[in-house]
PDB file of C-alpha atoms in Angstrom:
ATOM      1  CA  MET E  11      -9.066   1.008  30.029  1.00 55.00           C
ATOM      2  CA  VAL E  12     -11.875   0.619  27.305  1.00 62.00           C
ATOM      3  CA  SER E  13     -15.358   0.230  28.669  1.00 72.00           C
ATOM      4  CA  PRO E  14     -17.475  -2.611  27.283  1.00 78.00           C
ATOM      5  CA  PHE E  15     -19.582  -0.280  25.755  1.00 75.00           C
ATOM      6  CA  LEU E  16     -16.793   1.479  23.750  1.00 75.00           C
ATOM      7  CA  ALA E  17     -15.407  -1.813  22.648  1.00 81.00           C
ATOM      8  CA  ASP E  18     -18.854  -2.898  21.069  1.00 87.00           C
ATOM      9  CA  LEU E  19     -19.255   0.716  19.366  1.00 85.00           C
ATOM     10  CA  PHE E  20     -15.480  -0.256  17.924  1.00 88.00           C
ATOM     11  CA  GLU E  21     -16.675  -3.492  16.730  1.00 90.00           C
ATOM     12  CA  SER E  22     -19.781  -1.985  15.137  1.00 92.00           C
ATOM     13  CA  HIS E  23     -17.269   0.186  13.134  1.00 93.00           C
ATOM     14  CA  ARG E  24     -14.639  -2.648  12.380  1.00 93.00           C
ATOM     15  CA  THR E  25     -16.215  -3.464   8.674  1.00 92.00           C
ATOM     16  CA  HIS E  26     -16.051   0.214   7.891  1.00 94.00           C
ATOM     17  CA  LEU E  27     -12.640   0.772   8.993  1.00 96.00           C
ATOM     18  CA  LEU E  28     -11.394  -2.456   7.115  1.00 95.00           C
ATOM     19  CA  SER E  29     -12.983  -1.182   3.934  1.00 94.00           C
ATOM     20  CA  VAL E  30     -11.336   2.261   4.249  1.00 96.00           C
ATOM     21  CA  ALA E  31      -7.862   0.807   5.191  1.00 96.00           C
ATOM     22  CA  TYR E  32      -7.989  -1.653   2.337  1.00 96.00           C
ATOM     23  CA  ARG E  33      -8.955   1.031  -0.289  1.00 95.00           C
ATOM     24  CA  LEU E  34      -6.204   3.178   1.208  1.00 96.00           C
ATOM     25  CA  THR E  35      -3.402   0.746   1.124  1.00 96.00           C
ATOM     26  CA  GLY E  36      -4.407  -2.024  -1.484  1.00 94.00           C
ATOM     27  CA  SER E  37      -3.226  -4.477   1.357  1.00 93.00           C
ATOM     28  CA  VAL E  38      -5.515  -6.848   3.439  1.00 92.00           C
ATOM     29  CA  SER E  39      -2.716  -7.675   6.124  1.00 91.00           C
ATOM     30  CA  ASP E  40      -2.073  -3.550   6.115  1.00 93.00           C
ATOM     31  CA  ALA E  41      -5.584  -2.996   6.477  1.00 95.00           C
ATOM     32  CA  GLU E  42      -6.061  -5.646   9.248  1.00 94.00           C
ATOM     33  CA  ASP E  43      -3.063  -4.087  11.017  1.00 95.00           C
ATOM     34  CA  ALA E  44      -4.357  -0.448  10.685  1.00 96.00           C
ATOM     35  CA  VAL E  45      -7.755  -1.327  12.390  1.00 96.00           C
ATOM     36  CA  GLN E  46      -5.916  -3.102  14.992  1.00 95.00           C
ATOM     37  CA  GLU E  47      -3.688  -0.084  15.765  1.00 96.00           C
ATOM     38  CA  SER E  48      -6.692   2.042  15.520  1.00 95.00           C
ATOM     39  CA  TRP E  49      -8.104   0.254  18.456  1.00 92.00           C
ATOM     40  CA  LEU E  50      -4.966   0.510  20.474  1.00 91.00           C
ATOM     41  CA  ARG E  51      -4.777   4.073  20.255  1.00 91.00           C
ATOM     42  CA  MET E  52      -8.227   4.468  21.117  1.00 88.00           C
ATOM     43  CA  ALA E  53      -7.816   2.603  24.234  1.00 82.00           C
ATOM     44  CA  GLY E  54      -5.147   5.098  25.093  1.00 81.00           C
ATOM     45  CA  VAL E  55      -7.666   8.196  24.744  1.00 81.00           C
ATOM     46  CA  HIS E  56     -10.354   9.154  27.344  1.00 76.00           C
ATOM     47  CA  GLN E  57     -13.716   8.714  25.942  1.00 74.00           C
ATOM     48  CA  SER E  58     -14.469  12.362  26.742  1.00 74.00           C
ATOM     49  CA  GLU E  59     -11.798  13.474  23.793  1.00 78.00           C
ATOM     50  CA  ILE E  60     -14.020  11.585  21.389  1.00 82.00           C
ATOM     51  CA  ASP E  61     -17.170  13.305  19.982  1.00 84.00           C
ATOM     52  CA  ASP E  62     -18.096  11.355  16.955  1.00 89.00           C
ATOM     53  CA  LEU E  63     -16.197   7.718  17.194  1.00 89.00           C
ATOM     54  CA  ARG E  64     -16.602   6.709  13.655  1.00 92.00           C
ATOM     55  CA  ALA E  65     -14.813   9.854  12.342  1.00 93.00           C
ATOM     56  CA  TRP E  66     -12.219   9.888  15.034  1.00 93.00           C
ATOM     57  CA  LEU E  67     -11.551   6.200  13.934  1.00 95.00           C
ATOM     58  CA  THR E  68     -11.692   6.845  10.379  1.00 96.00           C
ATOM     59  CA  THR E  69      -9.008   9.772  10.808  1.00 95.00           C
ATOM     60  CA  VAL E  70      -7.075   7.405  12.878  1.00 96.00           C
ATOM     61  CA  VAL E  71      -6.987   4.686  10.120  1.00 97.00           C
ATOM     62  CA  SER E  72      -6.405   7.376   7.466  1.00 97.00           C
ATOM     63  CA  ARG E  73      -3.156   8.554   9.164  1.00 96.00           C
ATOM     64  CA  ILE E  74      -1.866   4.780   9.893  1.00 97.00           C
ATOM     65  CA  CYS E  75      -2.584   3.750   6.263  1.00 97.00           C
ATOM     66  CA  LEU E  76      -0.604   6.998   5.062  1.00 95.00           C
ATOM     67  CA  ASP E  77       2.420   5.588   7.200  1.00 93.00           C
ATOM     68  CA  HIS E  78       1.724   2.231   5.402  1.00 92.00           C
ATOM     69  CA  LEU E  79       1.677   3.673   1.919  1.00 93.00           C
ATOM     70  CA  ARG E  80       5.004   5.380   2.387  1.00 90.00           C
ATOM     71  CA  SER E  81       6.340   2.342   3.274  1.00 88.00           C
ATOM     72  CA  ALA E  82       4.790   0.476   0.386  1.00 87.00           C
ATOM     73  CA  ALA E  83       6.319   3.004  -1.995  1.00 85.00           C
ATOM     74  CA  VAL E  84       9.797   2.135  -0.775  1.00 84.00           C
ATOM     75  CA  ARG E  85       9.381  -1.370  -0.926  1.00 86.00           C
ATOM     76  CA  ARG E  86       8.011  -0.893  -4.641  1.00 87.00           C
ATOM     77  CA  GLU E  87      11.199   0.447  -5.543  1.00 87.00           C
ATOM     78  CA  THR E  88      12.933  -2.864  -5.543  1.00 90.00           C
ATOM     79  CA  TYR E  89      10.042  -5.001  -6.128  1.00 92.00           C
ATOM     80  CA  VAL E  90      10.578  -7.515  -9.173  1.00 93.00           C
ATOM     81  CA  GLY E  91       8.167  -7.096 -12.130  1.00 93.00           C
ATOM     82  CA  GLN E  92       4.372  -5.777 -11.579  1.00 95.00           C
ATOM     83  CA  TRP E  93       2.849  -4.659  -8.355  1.00 95.00           C
ATOM     84  CA  LEU E  94      -0.714  -5.549  -7.803  1.00 96.00           C
ATOM     85  CA  PRO E  95      -2.949  -4.829  -4.762  1.00 95.00           C
ATOM     86  CA  GLU E  96      -3.576  -7.737  -2.632  1.00 94.00           C
ATOM     87  CA  PRO E  97      -7.087  -9.524  -3.804  1.00 95.00           C
ATOM     88  CA  ILE E  98      -9.893 -10.470  -1.685  1.00 93.00           C
ATOM     89  CA  VAL E  99     -10.863 -13.897  -2.518  1.00 92.00           C
ATOM     90  CA  SER E 100     -13.475 -16.245  -1.028  1.00 87.00           C
ATOM     91  CA  THR E 101     -15.231 -19.557  -2.136  1.00 81.00           C
ATOM     92  CA  PRO E 102     -18.807 -20.148  -1.697  1.00 71.00           C
ATOM     93  CA  SER E 103     -18.169 -23.296   0.757  1.00 60.00           C
ATOM     94  CA  ARG E 104     -16.149 -21.262   3.254  1.00 60.00           C
ATOM     95  CA  THR E 105     -17.118 -19.607   6.558  1.00 61.00           C
ATOM     96  CA  PRO E 106     -18.462 -15.965   6.321  1.00 64.00           C
ATOM     97  CA  ASP E 107     -15.770 -13.171   6.918  1.00 70.00           C
ATOM     98  CA  PRO E 108     -15.880  -9.454   7.452  1.00 71.00           C
ATOM     99  CA  LEU E 109     -13.824  -8.909   4.306  1.00 77.00           C
ATOM    100  CA  ASP E 110     -17.123 -10.097   2.396  1.00 75.00           C
ATOM    101  CA  VAL E 111     -18.687  -6.869   3.155  1.00 77.00           C
ATOM    102  CA  VAL E 112     -15.668  -5.025   2.093  1.00 79.00           C
ATOM    103  CA  VAL E 113     -15.708  -6.034  -1.491  1.00 79.00           C
ATOM    104  CA  ARG E 114     -19.601  -5.427  -1.973  1.00 75.00           C
ATOM    105  CA  ASP E 115     -18.965  -1.757  -2.652  1.00 77.00           C
ATOM    106  CA  GLN E 116     -17.949  -1.466  -6.473  1.00 79.00           C
ATOM    107  CA  ASP E 117     -14.969   0.872  -5.505  1.00 83.00           C
ATOM    108  CA  SER E 118     -13.274  -2.236  -4.081  1.00 86.00           C
ATOM    109  CA  ARG E 119     -13.586  -3.734  -7.503  1.00 91.00           C
ATOM    110  CA  MET E 120      -9.913  -5.308  -8.470  1.00 93.00           C
ATOM    111  CA  ALA E 121      -9.810  -2.716 -11.554  1.00 92.00           C
ATOM    112  CA  ALA E 122     -10.625   0.310  -9.123  1.00 91.00           C
ATOM    113  CA  MET E 123      -7.916  -0.746  -6.803  1.00 94.00           C
ATOM    114  CA  VAL E 124      -5.463  -1.377  -9.445  1.00 94.00           C
ATOM    115  CA  VAL E 125      -6.041   2.316 -10.584  1.00 92.00           C
ATOM    116  CA  LEU E 126      -5.686   3.630  -7.199  1.00 94.00           C
ATOM    117  CA  ASP E 127      -2.348   2.195  -6.974  1.00 91.00           C
ATOM    118  CA  VAL E 128      -0.920   4.522  -9.721  1.00 90.00           C
ATOM    119  CA  LEU E 129      -1.866   7.454  -7.189  1.00 94.00           C
ATOM    120  CA  THR E 130       0.700   8.992  -4.751  1.00 94.00           C
ATOM    121  CA  PRO E 131      -0.051   8.415  -1.207  1.00 95.00           C
ATOM    122  CA  GLN E 132      -1.438  11.905  -0.662  1.00 96.00           C
ATOM    123  CA  GLN E 133      -3.342  11.703  -3.519  1.00 97.00           C
ATOM    124  CA  ARG E 134      -5.037   8.256  -2.511  1.00 97.00           C
ATOM    125  CA  VAL E 135      -5.948   9.117   0.841  1.00 97.00           C
ATOM    126  CA  THR E 136      -7.618  12.425  -0.536  1.00 97.00           C
ATOM    127  CA  LEU E 137      -9.470  10.570  -3.285  1.00 96.00           C
ATOM    128  CA  VAL E 138     -10.772   7.780  -0.841  1.00 96.00           C
ATOM    129  CA  LEU E 139     -11.753   9.871   1.826  1.00 96.00           C
ATOM    130  CA  HIS E 140     -13.260  12.885  -0.022  1.00 96.00           C
ATOM    131  CA  GLU E 141     -14.915  10.886  -2.959  1.00 90.00           C
ATOM    132  CA  GLY E 142     -15.732   7.935  -0.904  1.00 89.00           C
ATOM    133  CA  LEU E 143     -16.853   9.202   2.577  1.00 92.00           C
ATOM    134  CA  ASP E 144     -17.246  13.014   1.677  1.00 93.00           C
ATOM    135  CA  VAL E 145     -14.731  13.930   4.136  1.00 95.00           C
ATOM    136  CA  PRO E 146     -14.258  17.617   4.101  1.00 95.00           C
ATOM    137  CA  PHE E 147     -11.005  18.819   2.475  1.00 97.00           C
ATOM    138  CA  ALA E 148     -10.067  20.944   5.728  1.00 96.00           C
ATOM    139  CA  GLU E 149     -10.134  17.473   7.622  1.00 95.00           C
ATOM    140  CA  ILE E 150      -7.879  15.741   4.995  1.00 97.00           C
ATOM    141  CA  ALA E 151      -5.760  18.635   4.840  1.00 97.00           C
ATOM    142  CA  GLU E 152      -4.998  17.993   8.613  1.00 95.00           C
ATOM    143  CA  ILE E 153      -4.320  14.520   8.171  1.00 95.00           C
ATOM    144  CA  LEU E 154      -1.923  15.088   5.385  1.00 96.00           C
ATOM    145  CA  GLY E 155      -0.087  18.328   6.723  1.00 95.00           C
ATOM    146  CA  VAL E 156      -1.075  20.375   3.871  1.00 96.00           C
ATOM    147  CA  SER E 157      -3.507  23.210   3.324  1.00 97.00           C
ATOM    148  CA  ALA E 158      -7.227  22.837   2.266  1.00 96.00           C
ATOM    149  CA  ASP E 159      -6.198  24.125  -1.278  1.00 97.00           C
ATOM    150  CA  ALA E 160      -3.447  21.672  -1.583  1.00 97.00           C
ATOM    151  CA  ALA E 161      -5.584  19.183  -0.740  1.00 97.00           C
ATOM    152  CA  ARG E 162      -8.403  20.168  -3.518  1.00 97.00           C
ATOM    153  CA  GLN E 163      -5.586  19.991  -5.797  1.00 97.00           C
ATOM    154  CA  LEU E 164      -4.549  16.470  -4.662  1.00 97.00           C
ATOM    155  CA  ALA E 165      -8.319  15.598  -5.396  1.00 96.00           C
ATOM    156  CA  VAL E 166      -8.235  16.972  -8.896  1.00 96.00           C
ATOM    157  CA  ARG E 167      -5.101  15.159 -10.160  1.00 95.00           C
ATOM    158  CA  ALA E 168      -6.352  12.055  -8.630  1.00 95.00           C
ATOM    159  CA  ARG E 169      -9.570  12.193 -10.455  1.00 93.00           C
ATOM    160  CA  ARG E 170      -7.616  12.834 -13.676  1.00 92.00           C
ATOM    161  CA  ALA E 171      -5.704   9.565 -12.842  1.00 89.00           C
ATOM    162  CA  VAL E 172      -8.656   7.198 -12.132  1.00 89.00           C
ATOM    163  CA  ALA E 173     -10.396   8.154 -15.108  1.00 86.00           C
ATOM    164  CA  ARG E 174      -8.783   5.515 -16.934  1.00 78.00           C
ATOM    165  CA  ALA E 175     -10.520   2.689 -15.054  1.00 80.00           C
ATOM    166  CA  PRO E 176     -13.358   1.091 -16.934  1.00 81.00           C
ATOM    167  CA  GLU E 177     -17.036   1.408 -15.575  1.00 85.00           C
ATOM    168  CA  PRO E 178     -17.938  -1.402 -13.379  1.00 85.00           C
ATOM    169  CA  VAL E 179     -20.333  -4.008 -14.920  1.00 91.00           C
ATOM    170  CA  ALA E 180     -22.940  -5.861 -13.367  1.00 92.00           C
ATOM    171  CA  ASP E 181     -21.723  -9.195 -11.947  1.00 92.00           C
ATOM    172  CA  ASP E 182     -24.029 -11.246 -14.404  1.00 95.00           C
ATOM    173  CA  VAL E 183     -22.273  -9.292 -17.320  1.00 96.00           C
ATOM    174  CA  HIS E 184     -18.817 -10.297 -15.722  1.00 96.00           C
ATOM    175  CA  ASP E 185     -19.680 -13.661 -15.061  1.00 96.00           C
ATOM    176  CA  GLN E 186     -20.598 -14.164 -18.894  1.00 97.00           C
ATOM    177  CA  ALA E 187     -17.486 -12.780 -20.018  1.00 98.00           C
ATOM    178  CA  VAL E 188     -15.513 -14.900 -17.856  1.00 97.00           C
ATOM    179  CA  ARG E 189     -17.380 -17.895 -18.784  1.00 97.00           C
ATOM    180  CA  ARG E 190     -16.841 -17.234 -22.572  1.00 98.00           C
ATOM    181  CA  PHE E 191     -13.485 -16.690 -21.663  1.00 98.00           C
ATOM    182  CA  LEU E 192     -12.632 -20.065 -19.957  1.00 96.00           C
ATOM    183  CA  ALA E 193     -14.686 -22.204 -22.527  1.00 96.00           C
ATOM    184  CA  ALA E 194     -12.378 -20.877 -25.381  1.00 97.00           C
ATOM    185  CA  LEU E 195      -9.513 -21.777 -23.126  1.00 95.00           C
ATOM    186  CA  ALA E 196     -10.538 -25.289 -22.933  1.00 93.00           C
ATOM    187  CA  THR E 197     -10.584 -25.514 -26.792  1.00 95.00           C
ATOM    188  CA  GLY E 198      -7.069 -24.621 -26.859  1.00 94.00           C
ATOM    189  CA  ASP E 199      -7.489 -22.398 -29.709  1.00 97.00           C
ATOM    190  CA  VAL E 200      -5.971 -19.270 -29.811  1.00 97.00           C
ATOM    191  CA  ALA E 201      -8.394 -17.536 -32.195  1.00 98.00           C
ATOM    192  CA  ALA E 202     -11.276 -18.559 -30.032  1.00 98.00           C
ATOM    193  CA  VAL E 203      -9.739 -17.413 -26.853  1.00 98.00           C
ATOM    194  CA  ALA E 204      -8.514 -14.003 -28.556  1.00 98.00           C
ATOM    195  CA  ALA E 205     -12.211 -13.442 -29.748  1.00 98.00           C
ATOM    196  CA  THR E 206     -13.404 -13.308 -25.667  1.00 98.00           C
ATOM    197  CA  LEU E 207     -10.914 -10.751 -25.286  1.00 98.00           C
ATOM    198  CA  HIS E 208     -11.364  -6.764 -25.642  1.00 98.00           C
ATOM    199  CA  PRO E 209      -9.216  -5.216 -28.185  1.00 97.00           C
ATOM    200  CA  ASP E 210      -7.180  -3.238 -25.468  1.00 96.00           C
ATOM    201  CA  THR E 211      -6.948  -6.275 -23.151  1.00 98.00           C
ATOM    202  CA  THR E 212      -3.946  -6.704 -21.110  1.00 97.00           C
ATOM    203  CA  PHE E 213      -2.409  -9.210 -18.710  1.00 98.00           C
ATOM    204  CA  THR E 214      -0.751  -7.971 -15.688  1.00 98.00           C
ATOM    205  CA  ALA E 215       1.281 -10.572 -13.451  1.00 96.00           C
ATOM    206  CA  ASP E 216       2.521  -9.965  -9.547  1.00 96.00           C
ATOM    207  CA  ALA E 217       4.933 -12.464  -8.721  1.00 95.00           C
ATOM    208  CA  GLY E 218       7.527 -10.583  -7.234  1.00 93.00           C
ATOM    209  CA  GLY E 219      10.179 -12.534  -8.389  1.00 91.00           C
ATOM    210  CA  THR E 220       8.662 -15.796  -6.645  1.00 90.00           C
ATOM    211  CA  THR E 221       7.896 -17.642  -9.768  1.00 86.00           C
ATOM    212  CA  LYS E 222       8.296 -17.545 -13.716  1.00 83.00           C
ATOM    213  CA  THR E 223       5.744 -15.045 -15.024  1.00 85.00           C
ATOM    214  CA  ALA E 224       5.922 -12.230 -17.521  1.00 88.00           C
ATOM    215  CA  LEU E 225       7.459  -9.280 -15.853  1.00 91.00           C
ATOM    216  CA  ASP E 226       5.830  -6.743 -18.094  1.00 95.00           C
ATOM    217  CA  ILE E 227       2.222  -6.038 -19.007  1.00 97.00           C
ATOM    218  CA  VAL E 228       1.283  -8.109 -21.877  1.00 98.00           C
ATOM    219  CA  ALA E 229      -1.155  -6.056 -24.235  1.00 98.00           C
ATOM    220  CA  GLY E 230      -3.047  -7.183 -27.254  1.00 97.00           C
ATOM    221  CA  GLN E 231      -5.659  -9.779 -27.974  1.00 98.00           C
ATOM    222  CA  GLU E 232      -3.347 -12.373 -29.439  1.00 97.00           C
ATOM    223  CA  LYS E 233      -0.361 -12.000 -27.281  1.00 98.00           C
ATOM    224  CA  VAL E 234      -2.673 -12.481 -24.172  1.00 98.00           C
ATOM    225  CA  ALA E 235      -4.423 -15.405 -25.708  1.00 98.00           C
ATOM    226  CA  ARG E 236      -1.280 -17.059 -26.163  1.00 97.00           C
ATOM    227  CA  LEU E 237      -0.070 -16.163 -22.702  1.00 96.00           C
ATOM    228  CA  ALA E 238      -3.348 -17.362 -21.176  1.00 95.00           C
ATOM    229  CA  LEU E 239      -3.451 -20.799 -23.101  1.00 95.00           C
ATOM    230  CA  GLY E 240       0.260 -21.314 -21.886  1.00 92.00           C
ATOM    231  CA  LEU E 241      -0.924 -20.802 -18.397  1.00 89.00           C
ATOM    232  CA  TRP E 242      -3.986 -22.625 -18.591  1.00 89.00           C
ATOM    233  CA  SER E 243      -2.014 -25.787 -20.373  1.00 88.00           C
ATOM    234  CA  LYS E 244       0.643 -25.733 -17.777  1.00 84.00           C
ATOM    235  CA  TYR E 245      -2.036 -26.406 -14.820  1.00 82.00           C
ATOM    236  CA  GLN E 246      -4.090 -28.551 -16.469  1.00 77.00           C
ATOM    237  CA  GLU E 247      -1.222 -30.987 -17.362  1.00 71.00           C
ATOM    238  CA  GLY E 248      -0.148 -32.418 -14.035  1.00 68.00           C
ATOM    239  CA  SER E 249       0.969 -29.275 -12.362  1.00 69.00           C
ATOM    240  CA  GLY E 250      -0.699 -31.352  -9.175  1.00 76.00           C
ATOM    241  CA  LEU E 251      -2.937 -27.936  -8.229  1.00 81.00           C
ATOM    242  CA  ASP E 252      -6.626 -27.989  -8.073  1.00 85.00           C
ATOM    243  CA  ILE E 253      -8.344 -25.006 -10.234  1.00 87.00           C
ATOM    244  CA  GLY E 254     -11.463 -23.661  -8.857  1.00 89.00           C
ATOM    245  CA  ALA E 255     -14.013 -20.908  -9.157  1.00 91.00           C
ATOM    246  CA  ALA E 256     -13.623 -18.260  -6.515  1.00 92.00           C
ATOM    247  CA  THR E 257     -14.970 -14.468  -5.945  1.00 92.00           C
ATOM    248  CA  VAL E 258     -11.973 -12.130  -6.441  1.00 94.00           C
ATOM    249  CA  ASN E 259     -12.895  -8.564  -4.978  1.00 93.00           C
ATOM    250  CA  GLY E 260     -16.813  -9.416  -5.213  1.00 91.00           C
ATOM    251  CA  GLN E 261     -16.519 -10.829  -9.039  1.00 93.00           C
ATOM    252  CA  SER E 262     -15.729 -14.077 -10.494  1.00 95.00           C
ATOM    253  CA  GLY E 263     -12.367 -15.328 -10.783  1.00 96.00           C
ATOM    254  CA  LEU E 264     -10.205 -18.461 -10.537  1.00 94.00           C
ATOM    255  CA  VAL E 265      -7.874 -19.741  -7.304  1.00 92.00           C
ATOM    256  CA  PHE E 266      -5.268 -22.327  -7.909  1.00 90.00           C
ATOM    257  CA  THR E 267      -4.995 -24.315  -4.583  1.00 88.00           C
ATOM    258  CA  ASP E 268      -2.629 -27.246  -3.336  1.00 83.00           C
ATOM    259  CA  PRO E 269      -4.837 -30.221  -2.533  1.00 81.00           C
ATOM    260  CA  ASN E 270      -2.172 -31.749  -0.251  1.00 81.00           C
ATOM    261  CA  SER E 271      -2.347 -28.773   2.048  1.00 75.00           C
ATOM    262  CA  PRO E 272      -4.760 -29.202   4.935  1.00 66.00           C
ATOM    263  CA  PHE E 273      -6.092 -25.701   4.214  1.00 67.00           C
ATOM    264  CA  GLY E 274      -6.161 -25.837   0.560  1.00 68.00           C
ATOM    265  CA  ARG E 275      -3.353 -23.201   0.524  1.00 77.00           C
ATOM    266  CA  PRO E 276      -3.975 -20.654  -2.483  1.00 87.00           C
ATOM    267  CA  LEU E 277      -0.762 -20.431  -4.725  1.00 89.00           C
ATOM    268  CA  ARG E 278      -2.229 -18.395  -7.464  1.00 92.00           C
ATOM    269  CA  VAL E 279      -5.393 -16.260  -8.171  1.00 95.00           C
ATOM    270  CA  LEU E 280      -6.711 -14.973 -11.465  1.00 96.00           C
ATOM    271  CA  ALA E 281      -8.922 -11.878 -11.615  1.00 97.00           C
ATOM    272  CA  PHE E 282     -10.463 -10.071 -14.399  1.00 97.00           C
ATOM    273  CA  ALA E 283     -12.079  -6.761 -15.616  1.00 96.00           C
ATOM    274  CA  VAL E 284     -14.576  -6.506 -18.198  1.00 96.00           C
ATOM    275  CA  ARG E 285     -15.527  -4.009 -20.598  1.00 96.00           C
ATOM    276  CA  ASP E 286     -18.044  -4.146 -23.602  1.00 95.00           C
ATOM    277  CA  GLY E 287     -18.946  -7.865 -22.763  1.00 96.00           C
ATOM    278  CA  LYS E 288     -15.184  -9.131 -23.172  1.00 97.00           C
ATOM    279  CA  ILE E 289     -12.254  -9.544 -20.852  1.00 98.00           C
ATOM    280  CA  TRP E 290     -10.410  -6.212 -20.705  1.00 97.00           C
ATOM    281  CA  ALA E 291      -7.653  -7.012 -17.963  1.00 97.00           C
ATOM    282  CA  THR E 292      -6.509 -10.210 -16.550  1.00 98.00           C
ATOM    283  CA  TYR E 293      -4.910  -9.917 -13.276  1.00 97.00           C
ATOM    284  CA  ASP E 294      -2.425 -12.816 -12.186  1.00 96.00           C
ATOM    285  CA  PHE E 295      -1.597 -13.044  -8.493  1.00 96.00           C
ATOM    286  CA  ALA E 296       1.209 -15.304  -8.336  1.00 94.00           C
ATOM    287  CA  ASN E 297       3.314 -14.187  -5.305  1.00 94.00           C
ATOM    288  CA  VAL E 298       1.677 -16.304  -2.381  1.00 92.00           C
ATOM    289  CA  ALA E 299       3.097 -13.667   0.337  1.00 91.00           C
ATOM    290  CA  LYS E 300       0.362 -11.278  -1.254  1.00 91.00           C
ATOM    291  CA  LEU E 301      -2.134 -13.780  -0.682  1.00 91.00           C
ATOM    292  CA  SER E 302      -3.178 -13.017   2.826  1.00 83.00           C
ATOM    293  CA  GLY E 303      -6.708 -12.128   1.837  1.00 82.00           C
ATOM    294  CA  ALA E 304      -7.964 -15.392   0.530  1.00 83.00           C
ATOM    295  CA  ARG E 305     -10.086 -16.861   2.963  1.00 75.00           C
ATOM    296  CA  LEU E 306     -11.181 -20.274   1.233  1.00 72.00           C
ATOM    297  CA  ARG E 307     -12.713 -22.317   4.259  1.00 63.00           C
TER     298      ARG E 307
END
């Protein structure tokens, strides 16, 4: 039986746990499940066994997330097309949510989350806990069931892999780049759109075979410009969907919703990463099963 005092303490750590679990799993639903599971495990432990509740809960959530990551790795083997982390999407008019706090940290920007997805489960846990939370390698090693030296090596390999991610840009710089891109799309001119894209730009779509989209990553200014214009034209010309501004992992993006749904159900989300003032990456979330982190109302 959990005392009201301990229950209140748990609630005070909920946002922290959600943030850790989301960065570990890249899944809103898995993160929320992991936090709920940590509550149930806490309820089964005597209070005298817990010296530091925040540290104890972080360890428990990390172990749960490690299991989720291993399950996700199996699911990815048969997944159709590209796999992206689940986005956290919000609109200005909707009710505040604990997930809003999760994406205030630049470590949760979409480009950073995408890079985390290339890591092994053990590398990801090591990087998030050590680099993000300063958890000692000895404690991480215990979670992973490896030696402290092995945990250090996992961190080294993880740092090398994530070095590819672009440095986060200020929100106003991001907004300006997205506005220029959208204005160019409105012209319908390929060259105008291409001019708003970084030379190394890519377009990654995650549909899981649920809708027609590019199965492979599309690279290059002209190719991405033509693809983006095709997608834009499709939804502008009688698709029956509304296109609106949204915040995706803390920065400006787009959400496509069904106006006939009583909850404005999101059917597609676009997120962006910016480098040198231009669109460096476009992320197309077209699998509605991975939009549980869209809180629009």
